Coordinates of C-alpha atoms and ligand atoms in Angstrom, one line a residue:
X55 CA 54.7 -30.7 -21.8
X56 CA 51.9 -27.8 -21.7
X57 CA 49.7 -27.2 -18.4
X58 CA 46.4 -28.1 -18.2
X59 CA 44.1 -25.8 -16.8
X60 CA 40.4 -26.5 -16.2
X61 CA 38.5 -23.9 -17.6
X62 CA 34.9 -23.4 -18.2
X63 CA 34.2 -23.1 -21.9
X64 CA 33.2 -19.2 -22.3
X65 CA 29.7 -18.2 -23.3
X66 CA 29.6 -15.5 -25.9
X67 CA 28.4 -12.1 -23.9
X68 CA 25.5 -11.5 -26.0
X69 CA 23.6 -15.0 -25.1
X70 CA 24.0 -14.0 -21.5
X71 CA 22.5 -10.3 -22.1
X72 CA 18.9 -10.3 -22.0
X73 CA 18.3 -7.0 -23.7
X74 CA 20.6 -8.0 -26.9
X75 CA 20.0 -11.9 -26.6
X76 CA 18.1 -12.9 -29.5
X77 CA 18.6 -16.8 -29.4
X78 CA 18.1 -18.5 -32.7
X79 CA 16.7 -15.6 -34.5
X80 CA 20.7 -14.3 -35.0
X81 CA 20.7 -14.5 -38.8
X82 CA 24.1 -16.4 -39.8
X83 CA 25.7 -12.9 -40.8
X84 CA 25.0 -11.7 -37.2
X85 CA 26.1 -14.7 -35.4
X86 CA 29.5 -14.8 -37.5
X87 CA 29.7 -11.0 -36.5
X88 CA 29.0 -11.7 -32.8
X89 CA 31.4 -14.5 -32.3
X90 CA 28.4 -17.1 -32.3
X91 CA 29.8 -19.6 -35.0
X92 CA 29.0 -22.9 -33.8
X93 CA 27.3 -21.6 -30.6
X94 CA 23.5 -22.3 -31.8
X95 CA 21.5 -24.7 -34.1
X96 CA 21.7 -23.7 -37.8
X97 CA 17.7 -23.4 -37.6
X98 CA 16.9 -19.5 -37.5
X99 CA 13.6 -19.3 -36.2
X100 CA 11.5 -15.6 -36.4
X101 CA 10.6 -13.6 -33.3
X102 CA 6.8 -14.9 -34.1
X103 CA 8.1 -18.6 -34.1
X104 CA 10.1 -18.2 -31.2
X105 CA 7.1 -16.6 -29.5
X106 CA 4.9 -19.4 -30.1
X107 CA 7.1 -21.9 -28.8
X108 CA 7.7 -19.6 -25.4
X109 CA 4.1 -19.6 -25.2
X110 CA 3.8 -23.2 -25.6
X111 CA 6.2 -24.1 -23.2
X112 CA 4.6 -21.9 -20.7
X113 CA 1.3 -23.4 -21.2
X114 CA 2.3 -26.8 -20.0
X115 CA 3.9 -25.7 -16.8
X116 CA 1.9 -27.2 -13.9
X117 CA 0.7 -24.5 -11.8
X118 CA 0.7 -20.5 -11.9
X119 CA 4.0 -20.4 -9.7
X120 CA 5.7 -22.6 -12.2
X121 CA 4.4 -20.4 -15.2
X122 CA 5.7 -17.7 -13.2
X123 CA 9.0 -19.2 -12.8
X124 CA 9.2 -20.4 -16.5
X125 CA 8.6 -16.3 -17.7
X126 CA 11.0 -15.1 -15.0
X127 CA 13.8 -17.7 -16.8
X128 CA 12.9 -16.2 -20.3
X129 CA 12.4 -12.6 -18.9
X130 CA 16.3 -13.1 -17.8
X131 CA 17.1 -14.8 -21.3
X132 CA 15.7 -12.8 -24.2
X133 CA 13.6 -9.6 -22.9
X134 CA 12.3 -8.9 -26.2
X135 CA 10.6 -12.4 -26.4
X136 CA 9.6 -12.0 -22.7
X137 CA 7.6 -9.1 -24.0
X138 CA 6.3 -9.9 -26.8
X139 CA 4.5 -13.2 -25.2
X140 CA 3.3 -11.1 -22.5
X141 CA 1.6 -8.3 -25.0
X142 CA 0.0 -10.7 -26.9
X143 CA -1.5 -12.8 -24.1
X144 CA -1.8 -9.9 -21.4
X145 CA -5.0 -10.9 -19.8
X146 CA -4.0 -14.1 -19.4
X147 CA -0.2 -13.3 -18.4
X148 CA -0.4 -10.4 -16.1
X149 CA -1.8 -12.4 -13.1
X150 CA 1.0 -14.4 -13.8
X151 CA 3.9 -11.9 -13.7
X152 CA 1.9 -10.0 -11.4
X153 CA -0.9 -9.9 -9.2
X154 CA -1.9 -12.4 -7.9
X155 CA 0.8 -15.0 -8.6
X156 CA 3.7 -12.4 -8.1
X157 CA 2.5 -12.6 -4.2
X158 CA 3.6 -16.6 -4.3
X159 CA 7.2 -16.0 -6.0
X160 CA 7.7 -13.6 -3.6
X161 CA 7.1 -16.0 -0.6
X162 CA 8.9 -18.6 -2.5
X163 CA 11.8 -16.4 -3.7
X164 CA 14.8 -18.4 -1.9
X165 CA 13.7 -21.6 -2.7
X166 CA 12.7 -20.8 -6.5
X167 CA 15.9 -18.8 -7.0
X168 CA 17.4 -19.0 -10.5
X169 CA 19.4 -15.8 -10.7
X170 CA 19.2 -12.1 -9.9
X171 CA 17.5 -9.4 -11.2
X172 CA 17.7 -5.7 -9.9
X173 CA 20.2 -4.1 -7.4
X174 CA 20.1 -5.3 -3.6
X175 CA 21.0 -2.9 -1.5
X176 CA 21.9 -4.0 2.2
X177 CA 21.4 -1.8 5.5
X178 CA 24.2 -3.6 6.7
X179 CA 26.5 -2.1 3.6
X180 CA 25.3 1.6 3.3
X181 CA 28.7 2.3 1.6
X182 CA 28.0 -0.2 -1.4
X183 CA 25.1 2.0 -2.7
X184 CA 27.1 4.1 -5.1
X185 CA 29.3 0.9 -6.2
X186 CA 25.9 -1.4 -6.4
X187 CA 24.4 1.2 -9.5
X188 CA 27.8 1.9 -11.0
X189 CA 27.9 -2.1 -11.6
X190 CA 25.2 -0.8 -13.9
X191 CA 27.6 0.8 -16.4
X192 CA 24.8 3.3 -17.0
X193 CA 25.3 7.0 -17.7
X194 CA 23.1 9.7 -15.7
X195 CA 20.8 10.2 -18.8
X196 CA 19.9 6.4 -19.2
X197 CA 17.6 5.8 -16.6
X198 CA 14.0 6.8 -16.6
X199 CA 12.4 4.8 -13.7
X200 CA 13.5 2.9 -10.5
X201 CA 11.0 0.8 -8.6
X202 CA 12.1 -0.1 -5.0
X203 CA 10.6 -1.9 -2.2
X204 CA 11.7 -2.8 1.4
X205 CA 8.9 -5.0 1.3
X206 CA 7.5 -4.3 5.0
X207 CA 4.0 -4.5 3.2
X208 CA 4.0 -7.0 0.1
X209 CA 0.9 -6.9 -1.3
X210 CA -1.7 -8.1 1.3
X211 CA 0.7 -10.7 2.7
X212 CA 3.4 -8.8 4.9
X213 CA 6.9 -8.9 5.7
X214 CA 9.1 -10.9 3.1
X215 CA 12.3 -9.5 3.4
X216 CA 14.6 -9.3 0.2
X217 CA 12.0 -12.0 -1.8
X218 CA 10.2 -8.3 -2.2
X219 CA 12.8 -7.9 -5.1
X220 CA 10.0 -9.3 -7.3
X221 CA 7.4 -7.0 -6.8
X222 CA 9.7 -4.6 -8.2
X223 CA 10.4 -6.7 -11.0
X224 CA 6.4 -7.2 -11.4
X225 CA 5.5 -3.8 -11.3
X226 CA 8.2 -2.8 -13.6
X227 CA 7.4 -5.7 -16.0
X228 CA 3.8 -4.3 -15.9
X229 CA 5.1 -0.6 -17.1
X230 CA 6.6 -2.3 -20.0
X231 CA 4.3 -4.6 -20.9
X232 CA 0.9 -1.9 -20.4
X233 CA 2.9 1.7 -21.4
X234 CA 6.0 0.3 -23.4
X235 CA 8.5 1.9 -20.8
X236 CA 11.5 0.6 -22.1
X237 CA 13.2 -2.0 -20.3
X238 CA 16.8 -1.2 -20.8
X239 CA 16.3 2.1 -18.6
X240 CA 14.4 0.8 -15.3
X241 CA 16.1 -0.5 -12.5
X242 CA 14.3 -2.9 -9.8
X243 CA 15.9 -2.4 -6.2
X244 CA 15.6 -4.3 -3.0
X245 CA 16.5 -2.1 -0.2
X246 CA 17.3 -5.5 2.4
X247 CA 16.6 -3.7 5.7
X248 CA 16.0 -7.5 7.6
X249 CA 13.0 -8.9 8.1
X250 CA 10.5 -9.6 11.2
X251 CA 9.6 -13.0 9.4
X252 CA 10.5 -15.8 11.8
X253 CA 10.1 -18.4 9.2
X254 CA 12.6 -16.5 6.5
X255 CA 15.3 -15.9 9.5
X256 CA 14.9 -19.5 10.2
X257 CA 15.5 -20.9 6.6
X258 CA 18.7 -21.9 5.8
X259 CA 18.0 -21.0 2.1
X260 CA 16.8 -17.3 3.1
X261 CA 18.9 -14.9 0.7
X262 CA 18.6 -11.9 2.5
X263 CA 19.6 -10.2 5.7
X264 CA 19.3 -12.7 8.8
X265 CA 18.1 -10.0 11.0
X266 CA 15.0 -8.0 12.2
X267 CA 13.9 -5.2 10.7
X268 CA 16.2 -2.3 11.1
X269 CA 14.0 0.7 12.3
X270 CA 14.3 4.5 13.6
X271 CA 17.4 6.4 12.8
X272 CA 19.4 4.1 11.1
X273 CA 16.2 3.3 8.8
X274 CA 16.0 6.7 8.1
X275 CA 19.6 7.3 7.1
X276 CA 19.4 4.3 4.7
X277 CA 16.4 5.5 3.0
X278 CA 17.5 9.2 2.5
X279 CA 20.7 7.8 1.3
X280 CA 19.1 6.0 -1.2
X281 CA 17.2 8.8 -2.2
X282 CA 20.2 10.6 -3.0
X283 CA 22.3 8.2 -4.2
X284 CA 19.4 7.5 -6.9
X285 CA 18.6 10.6 -7.7
X286 CA 22.3 12.1 -8.2
X287 CA 23.5 9.2 -10.0
X288 CA 20.4 9.3 -12.4
X289 CA 18.8 12.2 -12.4
X290 CA 16.1 11.9 -14.7
X291 CA 14.9 8.8 -13.1
X292 CA 11.3 8.4 -11.4
X293 CA 11.4 7.1 -7.7
X294 CA 8.3 4.4 -7.7
X295 CA 8.0 3.3 -4.0
X296 CA 6.3 0.0 -3.4
X297 CA 4.8 -2.0 -0.5
X298 CA 6.4 -0.2 2.3
X299 CA 5.0 -0.3 5.5
X300 CA 2.1 2.2 6.4
X301 CA 4.0 4.9 8.7
X302 CA 7.3 4.8 6.7
X303 CA 5.5 4.8 2.6
X304 CA 3.8 8.2 4.1
X305 CA 6.4 9.5 6.0
X306 CA 8.9 9.5 3.0
X307 CA 6.4 10.7 0.4
X308 CA 5.4 13.7 2.9
X309 CA 9.0 14.2 3.6
X310 CA 10.7 13.8 0.7
X311 CA 7.9 14.8 -2.0
X312 CA 8.9 18.3 -2.6
X313 CA 13.2 17.4 -3.2
X314 CA 12.5 14.0 -5.1
X315 CA 10.9 12.8 -7.7
X316 CA 9.1 10.3 -5.7
X317 CA 5.7 8.3 -6.8
X318 CA 4.2 5.9 -4.0
X319 CA 2.0 3.7 -6.0
X320 CA 0.3 2.0 -2.9
X321 CA -1.0 5.6 -1.8
X322 CA -1.1 7.9 -5.2
X323 CA -1.4 5.2 -7.6
X324 CA -4.4 3.3 -5.6
X325 CA -5.7 6.3 -4.9
X326 CA -5.9 7.3 -8.3
X327 CA -7.5 4.0 -9.5
X328 CA -10.1 4.1 -7.2
X329 CA -10.9 7.5 -7.8
X330 CA -11.5 6.4 -11.4
X331 CA -13.8 3.6 -10.9
X332 CA -15.4 5.6 -8.0
X333 CA -16.5 8.8 -10.8
X334 CA -17.5 5.9 -12.8
X335 CA -19.8 4.1 -10.5
X336 CA -21.3 7.6 -9.6
X337 CA -22.4 7.9 -13.3
X338 CA -24.3 4.8 -12.6
X339 CA -25.8 5.8 -9.3
X340 CA -26.5 9.1 -9.8
X341 CA -25.5 10.2 -6.5
X342 CA -23.2 13.5 -6.7
X343 CA -19.9 13.0 -5.5
X344 CA -20.2 15.8 -3.0
X345 CA -22.9 13.5 -1.4
X346 CA -21.0 10.6 -1.2
X347 CA -20.4 8.5 2.2
X348 CA -17.2 6.5 1.9
X349 CA -16.9 3.9 5.0
X350 CA -13.0 2.5 4.8
X351 CA -12.4 -1.0 6.3
X352 CA -8.8 -1.1 6.7
X353 CA -7.3 2.1 7.2
X354 CA -3.8 1.7 6.2
X355 CA -1.8 2.9 3.4
X356 CA -4.0 2.0 0.9
X357 CA -7.4 2.7 2.7
X358 CA -6.2 6.7 3.5
X359 CA -4.6 7.3 0.6
X360 CA -7.7 6.6 -1.5
X361 CA -10.0 8.2 1.3
X362 CA -7.9 11.3 0.8
X363 CA -8.3 11.0 -2.8
X364 CA -12.4 10.6 -2.5
X365 CA -12.5 13.3 0.0
X366 CA -10.5 15.8 -2.6
X367 CA -13.0 14.9 -5.1
X368 CA -16.2 15.8 -2.8
X369 CA -14.6 19.1 -2.2
X370 CA -14.1 19.3 -6.2
X371 CA -17.3 18.9 -6.6
X372 CA -18.9 21.5 -4.1
X373 CA -18.5 19.8 -0.3
X374 CA -16.5 22.1 1.7
X375 CA -13.6 20.3 3.5
X376 CA -14.7 19.6 6.5
X377 CA -17.6 18.5 5.2
X378 CA -15.9 16.2 2.9
X379 CA -13.7 14.4 5.9
X380 CA -17.2 14.1 7.8
X381 CA -18.1 11.8 5.2
X382 CA -15.3 9.4 5.8
X383 CA -15.6 6.8 8.4
X384 CA -12.1 4.7 9.1
X385 CA -12.7 1.2 10.2
X386 CA -9.2 -0.5 11.4
X387 CA -8.6 -3.2 13.8
X388 CA -9.9 -1.2 16.7
X389 CA -13.1 -1.0 15.1
X390 CA -14.6 2.3 14.3
X391 CA -11.7 5.1 14.6
X392 CA -12.6 7.5 17.5
X393 CA -11.1 10.7 18.4
X394 CA -10.4 9.5 21.7
X395 CA -8.7 6.2 20.9
X396 CA -5.1 6.6 22.0
X397 CA -3.5 4.5 19.4
X398 CA -4.6 6.2 16.4
X399 CA -2.1 6.8 13.4
X400 CA -1.3 10.5 12.5
X401 CA -2.9 9.9 9.0
X402 CA -5.6 8.6 10.6
X403 CA -6.4 11.2 12.3
X404 CA -8.5 13.9 10.1
X405 CA -11.0 11.3 9.5
X406 CA -11.5 10.1 13.2
X407 CA -15.3 10.3 14.6
X408 CA -16.2 12.5 17.3
X409 CA -17.0 9.8 20.3
X410 CA -20.1 12.0 21.1
X411 CA -21.6 11.0 17.8
X412 CA -21.3 7.2 18.5
X413 CA -21.9 7.1 21.7
X414 CA -25.3 5.0 21.6
X415 CA -23.7 2.6 18.8
X416 CA -23.7 -1.2 19.3
X417 CA -20.3 -2.0 20.5
X418 CA -18.8 -5.8 20.6
X419 CA -16.2 -6.3 23.0
X420 CA -16.2 -2.5 23.0
X421 CA -15.6 -1.9 19.5
X422 CA -17.8 -0.4 16.8
X423 CA -18.0 -3.3 14.0
X424 CA -18.3 -2.6 10.3
X425 CA -21.9 -4.2 10.4
X426 CA -23.0 -1.3 12.9
X427 CA -21.1 1.5 11.1
X428 CA -22.8 0.6 7.7
X429 CA -26.3 0.2 9.5
X430 CA -26.0 3.6 11.0
X431 CA -24.1 5.5 8.5
X432 CA -25.7 4.0 5.3
X433 CA -22.5 4.6 3.2
X434 CA -22.7 5.0 -0.5
X435 CA -19.2 3.5 -0.9
X436 CA -17.4 0.7 0.8
X437 CA -14.1 0.2 0.3
X438 CA -12.1 -3.1 1.2
X439 CA -8.4 -2.4 2.3
X440 CA -8.0 -4.7 5.1
X441 CA -6.4 -7.8 3.9
X442 CA -9.0 -9.6 5.9
X443 CA -10.5 -12.4 3.4
X444 CA -14.6 -12.4 3.9
X445 CA -15.1 -9.2 6.0
X446 CA -17.8 -8.2 3.7
X447 CA -20.4 -10.7 4.8
X448 CA -23.7 -11.3 3.7
X449 CA -25.0 -9.1 6.6
X450 CA -23.0 -6.4 5.6
X451 CA -23.6 -6.5 2.0
X452 CA -27.5 -6.7 2.8
X453 CA -27.6 -3.8 5.5
X454 CA -25.1 -1.8 2.7
X455 CA -28.0 -2.2 0.1
X456 CA -30.9 -1.4 2.3
X457 CA -29.4 2.1 2.8
X458 CA -28.4 3.3 -0.4
X459 CA -30.0 2.2 -3.9
X460 CA -26.9 1.2 -5.9
X461 CA -24.0 0.3 -3.6
X462 CA -20.8 0.9 -4.5
X463 CA -18.5 -1.6 -3.1
X464 CA -15.0 -2.2 -3.8
X465 CA -13.3 -5.0 -2.3
X466 CA -9.6 -4.3 -3.4
X467 CA -7.2 -6.1 -1.0
X468 CA -5.0 -8.4 -2.6
X469 CA -4.2 -11.1 -3.7
X470 CA -7.0 -13.4 -3.8
X471 CA -7.1 -14.8 -0.4
X472 CA -7.0 -11.4 1.0
X473 CA -10.3 -10.1 -0.6
X474 CA -13.0 -8.9 1.7
X475 CA -15.5 -10.8 -0.5
X476 CA -15.9 -12.3 -4.2
X477 CA -17.9 -10.1 -6.8
X478 CA -20.3 -13.0 -7.4
X479 CA -21.4 -12.9 -3.8
X480 CA -21.7 -9.3 -3.8
X481 CA -23.7 -9.2 -6.7
X482 CA -26.0 -11.9 -5.5
X483 CA -26.5 -10.5 -2.1
X484 CA -27.4 -7.0 -3.2
X485 CA -29.9 -8.5 -6.1
X486 CA -27.6 -6.9 -8.7
X487 CA -27.4 -3.4 -7.7
X488 CA -23.8 -3.4 -6.3
X489 CA -21.6 -1.6 -8.5
X490 CA -18.1 -3.8 -7.9
X491 CA -14.4 -3.7 -8.8
X492 CA -11.7 -5.3 -7.1
X493 CA -8.0 -5.6 -6.8
X494 CA -7.6 -8.9 -8.5
X495 CA -8.7 -9.6 -11.9
X496 CA -12.2 -11.9 -11.9
X497 CA -14.4 -13.1 -14.3
X498 CA -17.6 -11.8 -15.3
X499 CA -20.6 -12.6 -13.0
X500 CA -24.1 -13.8 -14.3
X501 CA -26.9 -13.0 -12.5
X502 CA -30.5 -12.2 -13.2
X503 CA -29.9 -12.5 -16.7
X504 CA -27.1 -10.0 -16.9
X505 CA -23.6 -10.1 -17.3
X506 CA -21.6 -8.2 -14.9
X507 CA -18.1 -7.2 -16.0
X508 CA -15.6 -6.7 -13.0
X509 CA -13.4 -3.7 -13.3
X510 CA -10.0 -4.5 -12.1
X511 CA -9.2 -1.5 -9.3
X512 CA -5.4 -2.1 -9.3
X513 CA -3.1 0.2 -9.4
X514 CA -1.7 -1.8 -12.7
X515 CA -4.5 0.0 -14.5
X516 CA -3.0 3.7 -13.9
X517 CA 0.4 3.9 -12.6
X518 CA 2.1 2.7 -16.3
X519 CA 0.0 5.4 -18.1
X520 CA 1.1 7.8 -15.3
X521 CA 4.6 6.9 -15.2
X522 CA 4.6 7.1 -19.1
X523 CA 3.6 10.5 -18.7
X524 CA 5.8 11.8 -16.3
X525 CA 8.8 10.3 -18.2
X526 CA 7.4 12.1 -21.4
X527 CA 6.9 15.4 -19.9
X528 CA 10.3 15.1 -17.7
X529 CA 8.0 16.3 -14.9
X530 CA 10.2 17.2 -12.0
X531 CA 7.4 16.1 -9.2
X532 CA 4.1 13.9 -9.8
X533 CA 1.4 16.7 -9.1
X534 CA -1.8 15.9 -7.4
X535 CA -2.9 17.6 -11.0
X536 CA -1.1 14.5 -12.5
X537 CA -3.0 12.0 -10.4
X538 CA -5.9 13.4 -11.0
X539 CA -5.5 13.6 -14.9
X540 CA -4.9 10.0 -14.4
X541 CA -7.7 9.2 -12.9
X542 CA -10.2 11.4 -15.0
X543 CA -8.5 9.9 -18.4
X544 CA -9.3 6.4 -17.1
X545 CA -12.8 6.8 -15.7
X546 CA -13.5 8.7 -19.6
X547 CA -12.3 5.3 -21.1
X548 CA -15.1 3.4 -20.1
X549 CA -19.0 3.7 -21.1
X550 CA -21.0 2.6 -18.5
X551 CA -24.5 2.7 -19.9
X552 CA -25.1 -0.8 -20.4
X553 CA -26.5 -3.1 -17.6
X554 CA -23.4 -4.8 -16.0
X555 CA -20.8 -2.6 -17.6
X556 CA -17.2 -2.5 -16.1
X557 CA -16.4 0.5 -14.0
X558 CA -12.9 0.4 -15.9
X559 CA -11.3 -0.3 -18.9
X560 CA -10.2 -3.9 -19.5
X561 CA -6.7 -5.2 -19.3
X562 CA -6.8 -6.4 -23.1
X563 CA -6.5 -2.7 -24.2
X564 CA -4.0 -1.6 -21.3
X565 CA -1.6 -0.2 -23.7
X566 CA -3.9 1.9 -25.8
X567 CA -5.4 3.0 -22.1
X568 CA -2.3 3.6 -21.0
X569 CA -1.1 5.9 -24.3
X570 CA -4.7 7.7 -23.4
X571 CA -3.8 8.1 -19.6
X572 CA -0.3 9.0 -20.3
X573 CA -1.3 11.9 -22.8
X574 CA -3.6 13.3 -20.2
X575 CA -0.9 13.4 -17.6
X576 CA 1.7 14.9 -19.9
X577 CA -1.2 17.8 -20.6
X578 CA -1.6 18.0 -16.4
X579 CA 2.5 18.3 -16.1
X580 CA 2.4 21.1 -18.3
X581 CA -0.4 22.8 -16.3
X582 CA 1.1 22.6 -13.5
X583 CA 4.4 24.0 -14.5
X584 CA 6.4 21.2 -13.4
X585 CA 7.3 19.7 -17.1
X586 CA 10.9 20.4 -18.6
X587 CA 9.8 18.8 -21.9
X588 CA 7.0 20.6 -24.0
X589 CA 6.2 18.3 -26.8
X590 CA 4.4 19.8 -29.6
X591 CA 2.2 17.1 -30.6
X592 CA 1.9 15.3 -27.3
X593 CA -0.2 12.5 -28.2
X594 CA 2.4 11.4 -30.8
X595 CA 5.2 12.0 -28.5
X596 CA 3.6 9.8 -26.0
X597 CA 3.3 7.1 -28.7
X598 CA 6.9 7.4 -30.0
X599 CA 8.0 7.2 -26.5
X600 CA 6.5 3.4 -26.4
X601 CA 9.2 0.8 -27.0
X602 CA 8.1 -2.2 -28.8
X603 CA 9.0 -5.6 -28.1
X604 CA 10.9 -6.2 -31.6
X605 CA 14.0 -6.9 -32.9
X606 CA 15.7 -3.9 -33.8
X607 CA 19.0 -3.6 -35.9
X608 CA 22.1 -3.2 -34.4
X609 CA 21.8 -5.8 -31.8
X610 CA 25.7 -6.3 -31.6
Ligands
LIG212 N1 -5.9 -2.8 -5.5 C1 -4.9 -2.4 -5.5 O1 -4.5 -1.6 -6.6 C2 -4.5 -2.3 -4.3 C3 -4.5 -2.9 -3.0 N2 -3.9 -2.7 -2.1 C4 -4.2 -3.8 -0.8 O2 -4.9 -3.6 0.1 C5 -4.3 -4.2 1.3 C6 -3.7 -3.4 2.1 O3 -2.7 -2.5 1.7 P1 -1.5 -1.6 2.1 O4 -3.0 -0.3 2.6 O5 -0.3 -1.6 1.7 O6 -1.3 -2.4 3.7 P2 -1.3 -1.9 5.3 O7 -0.8 -2.7 6.2 O8 -0.9 -0.6 5.4 O9 -3.4 -1.8 5.5 C7 -3.7 -2.5 5.9 C8 -4.9 -2.0 7.2 O10 -5.9 -3.0 7.1 C9 -5.8 -3.0 8.7 N3 -6.4 -4.3 9.5 C10 -6.0 -5.7 9.3 N4 -6.8 -6.2 10.0 C11 -7.9 -5.7 10.2 C12 -9.3 -6.3 10.6 N5 -9.4 -7.4 11.3 N6 -10.1 -5.0 10.8 C13 -10.0 -3.8 10.0 N7 -8.7 -3.6 10.2 C14 -7.7 -4.4 9.6 C15 -4.6 -3.0 9.4 O11 -4.2 -2.7 10.8 C16 -3.9 -1.9 8.4 O12 -4.3 -0.5 8.8 C17 -3.5 -5.1 0.7 O13 -4.3 -6.6 0.7 C18 -3.2 -4.6 -0.9 O14 -3.0 -6.0 -1.5 C19 -3.1 -2.0 -2.1 C20 -2.3 -1.4 -2.9 C21 -3.0 -1.4 -4.1
LIG213 C1 -1.8 -3.7 -6.2 C2 -0.9 -3.5 -5.3 O1 -0.1 -2.3 -5.1 C3 -0.8 -3.9 -3.8 O2 -1.7 -4.9 -3.3 O3 0.1 -3.6 -3.0
LIG214 MG1 1.4 -2.4 -3.9

């Protein structure tokens, strides 16, 4: 008698490999060659037909989170189809796969979990790192880009432990949708060092390391091991850092930026996109860059990263460095930051004010408020990177509008629940004078017979082009010159002459915008002497490098 074993019927590998899978788009002869005979319904659809069907299936999902989950499942099934519908509906779907819905997907990660995507590196098993990368079965030249996070400061929603993998996945989806970075040459990484969020630690379904965040020497050794392992395994890869806590974000970039090919999106990408918006706004306001007065509300990673870029822009426009730093005022939880404070972070010190200068300013419970600072300073630019919803009140906006003709107001905290003010309010309170950009996508605002288009000052409008340019030039580092070139290129892509014009390019044209930005970045990399590839026709090299969501021959 033959022995009967309980066996699960095998699923042919190609159907479970999202990079090669075409599902019912496989032609009969491909099905035969791939061992798929009888494993698919007989009908054969085109990619267009599949895309129409998938888009309709997505649309009937009951919430943005459900749409995100649906799209992630499609991502895990068939990447070409996923990127096809993303590319065709980018303005509608960017907010679903990325900011703001990705924030909710991160919060619910362990509960909505379907299957893993990316590499999970645990601080409890640092010696597994090489093995984990080896499971990808990729050669040293096969990876262009790795996005990692330790998830301590996800968007404006804080510490979300292993759920942070979805920010790495989301950032990479934007790289591909917006700049054609080849999805088979990228890796998403979670650096799981624990979490300080009690609700996760107490959740029986939580999928990450169930202990508080490891800090200090063990954390530093883990990060150093990651940098060494990632860069020796994939020497061509750009190492993108996302949503680290404020002290680690800056420390890692400053300590290792010269040695490894690192890009910190929250400092450098955000600084550059906000500089782009400011360059465009300055054309409208008519106040020279060197004369700008900047108040930053929320002096963390993004806020000070932006302050640095704007200060450098003032210097380039003729301000001396000391004067430029003196035209920046930082406000954090303690109120306006002054030099006599004992709890300043090192990166805040450059901009802390002399206590004598503010001796007679009104204090509320000991702190100098945003409103008092705005009344005294009369800033030309007000930046929100605090995660404090509603912090830019009517009083603040009215006070700013009194002090300057065209106030530049950028509430860029994400997601929507964290924004400092909604553009419709800022425009109404400033009587249509404010020049506004936000981190989240917002619809146009009608006021006084003018339609105001609100540019999205989200690093997603810049980092894809910057990354593409870095990859095409083979740049050994992301230099200040490359960041500046990207910012200038984005700013030059908008025409701000009409009333209510957007300060930034629209998401609709993001692919074209990224190609232009990437070209400028390659030129800057060549100029800065960090490029290792020197294309004869840079624009053509950039466009040729852009992956397209189409089925190509040789799926087997
Ligand atoms: N639009 C974009 O492209 C980007 C937007 N962001 C957003 O900026 C915000 C901050 O992000 P990070 O700088 O990474 O975080 P962070 O934690 O480094 O900085 C936030 C800062 O705000 C301060 N803060 C908190 N409550 C405050 C209060 N009541 N008054 C004044 N300051 C207060 C914190 O102490 C901290 O220094 C987030 O909402 C994030 O989503 C960050 C990066 C890119
Ligand atoms: C957009 C982004 O990187 C952030 O909010 O952290
Ligand atoms: Mg971020």
